[in-house]
Short mmCIF file of C-alpha atoms in Angstrom, two decimals:
data_model
loop_
_atom_site.label_atom_id
_atom_site.label_comp_id
_atom_site.label_asym_id
_atom_site.label_seq_id
_atom_site.Cartn_x
_atom_site.Cartn_y
_atom_site.Cartn_z
CA MET A 1 -42.10 -77.86 23.88
CA LEU A 2 -40.17 -75.95 21.23
CA LEU A 3 -41.41 -75.02 17.80
CA LEU A 4 -39.44 -76.46 14.89
CA SER A 5 -38.75 -72.86 13.97
CA HIS A 6 -36.07 -73.06 11.35
CA PHE A 7 -37.94 -75.73 9.36
CA TYR A 8 -41.07 -73.62 9.64
CA SER A 9 -39.30 -70.47 8.44
CA GLU A 10 -37.77 -72.28 5.49
CA ILE A 11 -41.14 -73.37 4.12
CA ASN A 12 -43.06 -70.20 4.99
CA SER A 13 -42.09 -67.00 3.25
CA GLU A 14 -43.58 -64.63 5.84
CA PRO A 15 -43.12 -64.41 9.64
CA ASP A 16 -45.77 -66.47 11.35
CA LYS A 17 -46.75 -63.70 13.75
CA PHE A 18 -48.18 -61.73 10.81
CA TYR A 19 -51.17 -63.99 10.39
CA ILE A 20 -51.74 -66.27 13.36
CA MET A 21 -53.51 -66.27 16.70
CA ASN A 22 -51.77 -68.22 19.43
CA ILE A 23 -53.83 -70.07 22.00
CA HIS A 24 -53.00 -71.84 25.25
CA GLU A 25 -52.21 -75.52 25.60
CA TYR A 26 -55.50 -76.29 27.33
CA GLN A 27 -57.41 -74.56 24.53
CA GLY A 28 -55.50 -76.48 21.89
CA LYS A 29 -56.34 -79.70 23.68
CA GLU A 30 -60.02 -78.74 23.75
CA ILE A 31 -59.94 -78.44 19.96
CA LEU A 32 -58.11 -81.76 19.63
CA ALA A 33 -60.56 -83.56 21.89
CA SER A 34 -63.51 -82.21 19.90
CA TYR A 35 -62.11 -84.00 16.84
CA GLY A 36 -61.57 -87.29 18.67
CA VAL A 37 -57.87 -86.92 19.48
CA ARG A 38 -56.97 -88.60 22.76
CA ILE A 39 -55.43 -86.02 25.12
CA GLN A 40 -53.85 -85.87 28.53
CA ARG A 41 -56.83 -84.63 30.52
CA GLY A 42 -56.58 -81.55 32.67
CA ILE A 43 -58.43 -78.68 34.33
CA VAL A 44 -57.44 -75.00 34.29
CA ALA A 45 -56.89 -73.19 37.60
CA ASN A 46 -56.41 -69.47 38.28
CA ASN A 47 -55.03 -69.88 41.82
CA ALA A 48 -53.72 -72.51 44.21
CA VAL A 49 -57.14 -73.21 45.75
CA GLU A 50 -58.64 -73.91 42.33
CA ALA A 51 -55.63 -76.10 41.52
CA VAL A 52 -56.31 -78.34 44.53
CA ALA A 53 -59.99 -78.60 43.59
CA ALA A 54 -58.98 -79.48 40.02
CA ALA A 55 -56.61 -82.18 41.27
CA LYS A 56 -59.34 -83.74 43.40
CA GLN A 57 -61.75 -83.72 40.46
CA LEU A 58 -59.16 -85.32 38.16
CA THR A 59 -58.46 -88.04 40.69
CA ALA A 60 -62.16 -88.81 40.93
CA GLU A 61 -62.60 -88.87 37.14
CA THR A 62 -59.37 -90.55 36.03
CA GLY A 63 -57.94 -92.28 39.08
CA THR A 64 -54.65 -90.40 38.73
CA GLY A 65 -52.69 -90.09 41.98
CA TRP A 66 -50.04 -87.66 40.73
CA HIS A 67 -50.66 -84.42 38.86
CA VAL A 68 -48.64 -82.31 36.44
CA ILE A 69 -48.84 -78.55 36.99
CA LYS A 70 -48.26 -76.64 33.74
CA ALA A 71 -47.91 -72.88 33.32
CA GLN A 72 -50.20 -71.55 30.59
CA ILE A 73 -48.36 -68.96 28.51
CA HIS A 74 -47.90 -68.49 24.77
CA ALA A 75 -44.36 -69.87 24.64
CA GLY A 76 -42.61 -73.21 24.42
CA GLY A 77 -39.84 -74.55 26.61
CA ARG A 78 -41.85 -73.99 29.79
CA GLY A 79 -40.28 -76.94 31.57
CA LYS A 80 -36.80 -75.45 31.24
CA GLY A 81 -37.96 -72.30 32.98
CA GLY A 82 -39.63 -74.13 35.86
CA GLY A 83 -43.13 -73.86 34.45
CA VAL A 84 -43.92 -77.59 34.39
CA LYS A 85 -43.67 -79.64 37.59
CA LEU A 86 -44.95 -82.92 38.99
CA ALA A 87 -46.98 -82.96 42.19
CA LYS A 88 -47.22 -86.25 44.10
CA ASN A 89 -49.87 -85.14 46.58
CA LEU A 90 -52.41 -82.37 47.14
CA GLN A 91 -50.04 -80.36 49.32
CA GLN A 92 -47.51 -80.26 46.50
CA VAL A 93 -50.27 -79.31 44.05
CA GLU A 94 -51.08 -76.28 46.19
CA GLU A 95 -47.43 -75.32 46.72
CA ILE A 96 -46.38 -75.71 43.10
CA ALA A 97 -49.44 -73.94 41.70
CA GLY A 98 -48.83 -71.08 44.15
CA GLN A 99 -45.23 -70.81 42.99
CA ILE A 100 -45.99 -70.88 39.26
CA ILE A 101 -49.06 -68.60 39.14
CA GLY A 102 -47.86 -65.01 39.16
CA MET A 103 -44.24 -65.80 38.29
CA GLN A 104 -42.40 -64.23 35.36
CA LEU A 105 -41.61 -67.35 33.37
CA ILE A 106 -38.53 -67.11 31.17
CA THR A 107 -38.13 -69.73 28.45
CA PRO A 108 -36.10 -70.00 25.23
CA GLN A 109 -39.12 -68.53 23.42
CA THR A 110 -39.79 -65.49 25.65
CA SER A 111 -38.00 -62.18 26.02
CA ALA A 112 -35.50 -61.63 28.80
CA GLU A 113 -38.35 -60.30 30.95
CA GLY A 114 -40.34 -63.49 30.48
CA LYS A 115 -44.13 -63.74 30.63
CA LYS A 116 -46.38 -63.52 33.65
CA VAL A 117 -48.25 -66.76 34.38
CA ASN A 118 -51.93 -66.07 35.04
CA LYS A 119 -53.18 -69.66 35.12
CA VAL A 120 -52.02 -73.26 35.23
CA LEU A 121 -53.27 -76.51 33.78
CA VAL A 122 -53.57 -79.28 36.34
CA ALA A 123 -53.18 -82.46 34.29
CA GLU A 124 -53.34 -86.18 34.95
CA ASP A 125 -50.18 -88.26 35.20
CA VAL A 126 -50.01 -90.44 32.08
CA TYR A 127 -46.59 -92.02 32.64
CA TYR A 128 -47.99 -94.85 34.72
CA PRO A 129 -46.41 -98.36 34.80
CA GLY A 130 -47.84 -101.06 32.59
CA GLU A 131 -47.20 -103.88 30.15
CA SER A 132 -44.65 -101.96 28.01
CA GLU A 133 -42.31 -98.98 28.11
CA THR A 134 -43.65 -95.53 27.31
CA SER A 135 -42.38 -93.80 24.16
CA GLU A 136 -42.45 -90.14 23.12
CA PHE A 137 -42.85 -88.86 19.55
CA TYR A 138 -42.97 -85.49 17.82
CA VAL A 139 -45.82 -84.71 15.39
CA SER A 140 -46.79 -81.43 13.76
CA VAL A 141 -49.09 -80.37 10.94
CA LEU A 142 -48.45 -77.17 9.00
CA LEU A 143 -48.55 -75.65 5.54
CA ASN A 144 -45.61 -76.05 3.19
CA ARG A 145 -45.93 -72.78 1.31
CA ALA A 146 -43.33 -73.86 -1.23
CA THR A 147 -45.52 -76.71 -2.50
CA GLY A 148 -48.96 -75.42 -1.52
CA ARG A 149 -49.64 -78.58 0.45
CA ASN A 150 -50.18 -79.37 4.10
CA MET A 151 -47.37 -81.36 5.64
CA ILE A 152 -47.16 -83.72 8.60
CA MET A 153 -43.72 -83.57 10.21
CA TYR A 154 -42.86 -86.28 12.70
CA SER A 155 -39.99 -87.90 14.57
CA THR A 156 -39.22 -90.68 17.01
CA GLU A 157 -37.37 -88.12 19.14
CA GLY A 158 -40.33 -86.63 20.94
CA GLY A 159 -39.97 -84.64 24.14
CA MET A 160 -36.60 -83.28 23.06
CA ASP A 161 -35.65 -79.92 21.58
CA ILE A 162 -36.70 -80.73 18.05
CA GLU A 163 -34.33 -78.07 16.72
CA GLU A 164 -31.46 -80.09 18.15
CA VAL A 165 -32.76 -83.22 16.45
CA ALA A 166 -33.01 -81.39 13.13
CA GLU A 167 -29.47 -80.07 13.45
CA HIS A 168 -27.69 -83.19 14.65
CA THR A 169 -29.80 -86.14 13.45
CA PRO A 170 -31.96 -84.86 10.56
CA HIS A 171 -32.50 -88.44 9.33
CA LEU A 172 -34.76 -88.94 12.33
CA ILE A 173 -37.24 -86.34 11.05
CA PHE A 174 -39.82 -87.50 8.49
CA THR A 175 -42.37 -85.57 6.44
CA GLU A 176 -45.60 -86.57 4.75
CA GLU A 177 -47.22 -84.14 2.32
CA VAL A 178 -50.96 -84.24 1.74
CA ASP A 179 -52.53 -83.62 -1.66
CA PRO A 180 -55.33 -81.10 -0.97
CA SER A 181 -57.50 -82.57 -3.71
CA VAL A 182 -57.81 -85.93 -1.94
CA GLY A 183 -56.86 -85.21 1.68
CA LEU A 184 -54.93 -87.45 4.05
CA GLN A 185 -54.98 -91.04 2.81
CA GLY A 186 -55.03 -94.16 4.99
CA PHE A 187 -51.74 -95.44 3.61
CA GLN A 188 -50.07 -92.17 4.66
CA ALA A 189 -51.24 -92.48 8.26
CA ARG A 190 -50.08 -96.11 8.28
CA ARG A 191 -46.69 -95.10 6.88
CA ILE A 192 -46.27 -92.59 9.70
CA ALA A 193 -47.08 -95.22 12.32
CA PHE A 194 -44.65 -97.64 10.65
CA ASN A 195 -41.82 -95.09 10.50
CA LEU A 196 -42.33 -94.43 14.20
CA GLY A 197 -41.62 -98.09 14.85
CA LEU A 198 -45.04 -99.00 16.21
CA SER A 199 -46.86 -102.31 16.00
CA GLY A 200 -49.99 -104.01 17.28
CA ASN A 201 -52.54 -101.87 19.07
CA ALA A 202 -50.16 -98.90 19.33
CA PHE A 203 -49.88 -98.93 15.51
CA LYS A 204 -53.68 -98.83 15.12
CA GLU A 205 -53.97 -96.11 17.76
CA MET A 206 -51.37 -93.94 15.99
CA VAL A 207 -53.18 -94.30 12.65
CA LYS A 208 -56.39 -93.06 14.30
CA PHE A 209 -54.46 -90.31 16.10
CA ILE A 210 -52.89 -88.97 12.89
CA ASP A 211 -56.20 -89.01 11.05
CA ALA A 212 -58.01 -87.15 13.85
CA LEU A 213 -55.13 -84.68 14.26
CA TYR A 214 -55.20 -83.80 10.57
CA ASN A 215 -58.98 -83.34 10.67
CA ALA A 216 -58.57 -81.00 13.65
CA TYR A 217 -55.97 -78.97 11.75
CA ILE A 218 -58.22 -78.60 8.70
CA GLY A 219 -61.46 -78.10 10.61
CA SER A 220 -60.11 -75.38 12.90
CA ASP A 221 -58.44 -73.37 10.12
CA ALA A 222 -55.14 -73.71 11.92
CA SER A 223 -51.80 -72.64 10.53
CA MET A 224 -50.02 -75.13 12.77
CA PHE A 225 -50.62 -77.96 15.22
CA GLU A 226 -47.51 -79.10 17.08
CA ILE A 227 -47.73 -82.00 19.54
CA ASN A 228 -44.57 -82.63 21.52
CA PRO A 229 -44.69 -85.14 22.93
CA VAL A 230 -47.18 -87.55 21.46
CA LEU A 231 -47.09 -90.34 24.03
CA LYS A 232 -47.42 -94.08 23.64
CA THR A 233 -48.52 -95.07 27.12
CA SER A 234 -47.51 -98.24 28.88
CA ASP A 235 -50.83 -99.80 27.83
CA ASN A 236 -50.28 -98.82 24.17
CA LYS A 237 -52.60 -95.84 23.95
CA ILE A 238 -51.57 -92.82 21.86
CA MET A 239 -52.29 -89.36 23.24
CA ALA A 240 -51.31 -85.70 23.01
CA VAL A 241 -49.47 -84.68 26.16
CA ASP A 242 -48.91 -81.14 24.94
CA ALA A 243 -50.38 -78.94 22.22
CA LYS A 244 -49.11 -75.81 20.51
CA VAL A 245 -51.79 -74.49 18.18
CA ASN A 246 -51.84 -71.43 15.92
CA ILE A 247 -55.12 -70.36 14.30
CA ASP A 248 -55.08 -68.45 11.01
CA ASP A 249 -56.21 -64.87 11.77
CA ASN A 250 -57.76 -64.58 8.33
CA ALA A 251 -60.19 -67.41 9.10
CA LEU A 252 -61.45 -66.15 12.46
CA TYR A 253 -64.56 -64.66 10.85
CA ARG A 254 -65.82 -68.21 10.32
CA GLN A 255 -64.41 -69.56 13.60
CA PRO A 256 -66.08 -67.31 16.23
CA LYS A 257 -65.71 -69.88 19.01
CA TYR A 258 -61.95 -69.94 18.46
CA ALA A 259 -61.76 -66.15 18.18
CA GLU A 260 -63.09 -66.05 21.74
CA MET A 261 -60.01 -67.99 22.87
CA ARG A 262 -57.74 -64.98 22.29
CA ASP A 263 -55.90 -63.95 25.45
CA ILE A 264 -54.74 -60.37 24.94
CA ARG A 265 -52.70 -60.54 28.16
CA GLU A 266 -50.33 -62.79 26.23
CA GLU A 267 -50.03 -60.40 23.29
CA ASN A 268 -47.90 -57.32 22.74
CA PRO A 269 -49.94 -54.42 24.24
CA ILE A 270 -48.94 -52.06 21.42
CA GLU A 271 -50.15 -54.57 18.82
CA VAL A 272 -53.43 -54.96 20.72
CA GLU A 273 -53.96 -51.18 20.83
CA ALA A 274 -53.18 -50.84 17.13
CA LYS A 275 -55.67 -53.57 16.26
CA GLU A 276 -58.38 -51.81 18.25
CA VAL A 277 -57.97 -48.65 16.14
CA GLY A 278 -57.81 -50.54 12.86
CA LEU A 279 -54.07 -50.40 12.18
CA ASN A 280 -52.10 -53.41 11.02
CA TYR A 281 -49.09 -53.31 13.35
CA VAL A 282 -46.44 -55.88 14.17
CA ASP A 283 -43.71 -55.13 16.69
CA LEU A 284 -40.15 -55.94 15.60
CA ASP A 285 -36.71 -55.57 17.17
CA GLY A 286 -35.08 -52.71 15.23
CA THR A 287 -34.75 -48.94 15.61
CA VAL A 288 -36.48 -47.53 12.51
CA GLY A 289 -40.25 -47.18 12.72
CA CYS A 290 -42.20 -47.82 9.50
CA MET A 291 -45.47 -46.23 8.39
CA VAL A 292 -46.69 -47.43 4.99
CA ASN A 293 -49.84 -48.22 3.01
CA GLY A 294 -50.00 -51.76 1.67
CA ALA A 295 -48.38 -54.96 2.90
CA GLY A 296 -46.18 -55.32 -0.19
CA LEU A 297 -44.80 -51.82 0.21
CA ALA A 298 -44.30 -52.51 3.91
CA MET A 299 -42.10 -55.52 3.14
CA ALA A 300 -40.15 -53.47 0.57
CA THR A 301 -39.72 -50.68 3.11
CA MET A 302 -38.31 -53.05 5.67
CA ASP A 303 -35.87 -54.29 3.02
CA LEU A 304 -34.96 -50.67 2.33
CA ILE A 305 -34.17 -50.10 6.00
CA LYS A 306 -31.99 -53.19 6.13
CA TYR A 307 -30.27 -52.05 2.93
CA ALA A 308 -29.39 -48.81 4.74
CA GLY A 309 -27.72 -50.87 7.47
CA PHE A 310 -30.45 -50.73 10.13
CA GLU A 311 -33.33 -52.90 11.36
CA PRO A 312 -37.07 -52.13 11.19
CA ALA A 313 -38.79 -51.53 14.52
CA ASN A 314 -42.23 -52.45 13.27
CA PHE A 315 -44.56 -53.33 10.42
CA LEU A 316 -47.34 -50.74 10.29
CA ASP A 317 -49.85 -50.52 7.43
CA VAL A 318 -52.18 -47.51 7.68
CA GLY A 319 -54.23 -48.78 4.74
CA GLY A 320 -55.84 -46.59 2.11
CA THR A 321 -56.59 -43.71 4.49
CA ALA A 322 -53.77 -41.50 5.74
CA ASP A 323 -55.43 -38.34 7.04
CA ALA A 324 -54.05 -36.30 9.94
CA LYS A 325 -55.94 -38.21 12.63
CA ARG A 326 -54.85 -41.62 11.34
CA VAL A 327 -51.25 -40.51 10.87
CA GLU A 328 -51.18 -39.05 14.38
CA THR A 329 -52.53 -42.30 15.81
CA ALA A 330 -49.87 -44.21 13.91
CA PHE A 331 -47.15 -41.85 15.20
CA ARG A 332 -48.26 -42.35 18.80
CA ILE A 333 -48.28 -46.14 18.45
CA ILE A 334 -44.85 -46.28 16.82
CA LEU A 335 -43.35 -43.98 19.46
CA LYS A 336 -44.54 -46.24 22.27
CA ASP A 337 -41.59 -48.43 21.34
CA PRO A 338 -38.62 -46.90 23.21
CA ASN A 339 -36.20 -48.44 20.72
CA VAL A 340 -37.46 -46.28 17.83
CA LYS A 341 -34.79 -43.73 16.81
CA ALA A 342 -36.31 -42.60 13.51
CA ILE A 343 -39.54 -43.02 11.55
CA LEU A 344 -39.74 -43.65 7.81
CA ILE A 345 -43.08 -42.90 6.16
CA ASN A 346 -43.33 -44.57 2.75
CA ILE A 347 -46.67 -43.99 1.03
CA PHE A 348 -47.77 -44.72 -2.53
CA GLY A 349 -50.46 -42.30 -3.63
CA GLY A 350 -52.86 -44.37 -5.64
CA ILE A 351 -56.20 -44.48 -3.84
CA VAL A 352 -55.10 -41.59 -1.62
CA ARG A 353 -53.38 -38.51 -3.09
CA CYS A 354 -49.86 -37.78 -1.91
CA ASP A 355 -50.59 -34.13 -1.14
CA ARG A 356 -53.37 -35.16 1.26
CA VAL A 357 -51.00 -37.54 2.99
CA ALA A 358 -48.35 -34.83 3.22
CA GLN A 359 -50.83 -32.42 4.76
CA GLY A 360 -51.87 -35.15 7.19
CA VAL A 361 -48.27 -35.69 8.23
CA VAL A 362 -47.69 -31.96 8.75
CA ASP A 363 -50.92 -31.51 10.73
CA ALA A 364 -50.18 -34.57 12.87
CA TYR A 365 -46.68 -33.28 13.59
CA LYS A 366 -48.08 -29.90 14.64
CA ASN A 367 -50.71 -31.52 16.86
CA MET A 368 -48.21 -33.72 18.67
CA GLY A 369 -45.73 -30.96 19.42
CA ASP A 370 -42.77 -32.18 21.46
CA ALA A 371 -44.10 -35.74 21.58
CA ILE A 372 -42.16 -36.44 18.39
CA ASN A 373 -38.51 -36.47 19.38
CA VAL A 374 -37.04 -38.56 16.58
CA PRO A 375 -36.25 -37.72 12.93
CA ILE A 376 -39.11 -38.20 10.46
CA ILE A 377 -38.36 -39.15 6.85
CA VAL A 378 -41.25 -39.04 4.38
CA ARG A 379 -41.20 -40.63 0.93
CA LEU A 380 -44.33 -40.03 -1.13
CA GLN A 381 -44.69 -41.38 -4.63
CA GLY A 382 -47.69 -41.37 -6.94
CA THR A 383 -50.51 -38.91 -7.53
CA ASN A 384 -49.41 -35.32 -6.74
CA ALA A 385 -46.06 -36.50 -5.34
CA GLU A 386 -44.28 -33.26 -6.33
CA ILE A 387 -46.92 -31.12 -4.64
CA ALA A 388 -46.62 -33.32 -1.55
CA LYS A 389 -42.87 -32.80 -1.43
CA GLU A 390 -43.31 -29.03 -1.61
CA LEU A 391 -45.83 -29.18 1.24
CA ILE A 392 -43.36 -31.08 3.40
CA ASP A 393 -40.38 -28.90 2.49
CA ASN A 394 -42.27 -25.63 3.07
CA SER A 395 -44.05 -26.69 6.25
CA GLY A 396 -41.45 -25.31 8.60
CA MET A 397 -41.50 -28.66 10.39
CA PRO A 398 -38.26 -30.65 10.85
CA ILE A 399 -39.45 -33.34 8.43
CA LEU A 400 -37.11 -34.78 5.80
CA SER A 401 -38.61 -35.56 2.39
CA ALA A 402 -37.58 -38.03 -0.29
CA VAL A 403 -38.86 -39.16 -3.68
CA GLN A 404 -36.75 -42.16 -4.66
CA PHE A 405 -36.12 -45.33 -2.64
CA GLN A 406 -32.38 -44.73 -2.57
CA GLU A 407 -32.91 -41.17 -1.41
CA ALA A 408 -35.10 -42.41 1.47
CA ALA A 409 -32.43 -44.95 2.43
CA ASP A 410 -29.79 -42.22 2.43
CA GLN A 411 -31.99 -39.98 4.57
CA VAL A 412 -32.48 -42.77 7.14
CA LYS A 413 -28.75 -43.45 7.22
CA ALA A 414 -27.91 -39.76 7.62
CA ALA A 415 -30.50 -39.30 10.38
CA LEU A 416 -29.18 -42.21 12.43
CA SER A 417 -25.49 -41.68 11.78
#
């Protein structure tokens, strides 16, 4: 399943990784089921033996004879990488689960190294024969930041790379915006079912499905629910066969049971370490490390780096405190990225005085010794900025100072040229 990424980026002004918590498919389905959404049932297994036991239990509970073995990682497109396979008997369940668990799964949404699979979902086969043909649909719920309204995006072309559908047949993608003052209305759910070409019991089932899905999205404080595919079974039931769910990080304080779903093995280890020490850090793909105070200044600093002709290596907000210990911690985290070739410190001295920040930078540099092997450019503006610049310039440390944005950009360019 692939995220409709370019549509999502167009209607959201900030990268989604800045404010979401990803969860596994089986966890997303647990949330859906708790709101009355029909799901493809499954049981999680950590090894091949557990997978066989799960298959036996599913057969007893659902009557399914075949089982789908699905790798559980935080990435879409698992089937293309060999992470989703059908097992027609218990021997195949054991063999396939043994092959998938422990593998480095590479998909269109992972890095070249892929992600290690630690568990699989053993799911029931829902493509059984019946009175009609099965049909697959795409349905997602997310926030349209441009309009300030939640939006249901859907298509008859479920199960496919939805990006391809958007590029080649955009007329097959529909949207339904929801007025937050009144919520999802019955006529909207019926319009979705109608546009998907459904009738009879399948139509009624889809109306219920959409209503329950939207309630799950709102109730869980999600930033996105993406179901691809939503299946119309051969006996005209509507169910979620897959589930990609992102929970808004800012709402986790009121969603403790969802906060417990976090799997740090799936997250960037540097980001996890930074979070543990209270730093707001997001790993990026560039070569210039960023240390700033304030999210707005961080975004401006990344623009500054791009203006200089380079790419930011991270988003790191040290907050209102920038003493020697905190700066040193930030240095060590940034330098764990081997791609970093220079570090730009851009601090506005409002709550914290610039001279204290400058002294913190100098002390941190002295404490770290040879651990810092890349150029450091420091731009301090605000209270006592001139004193701060003198401290940096007279420190005897190989630290470059700047006052204006353009000057900082020039320093970065000179250091990396």
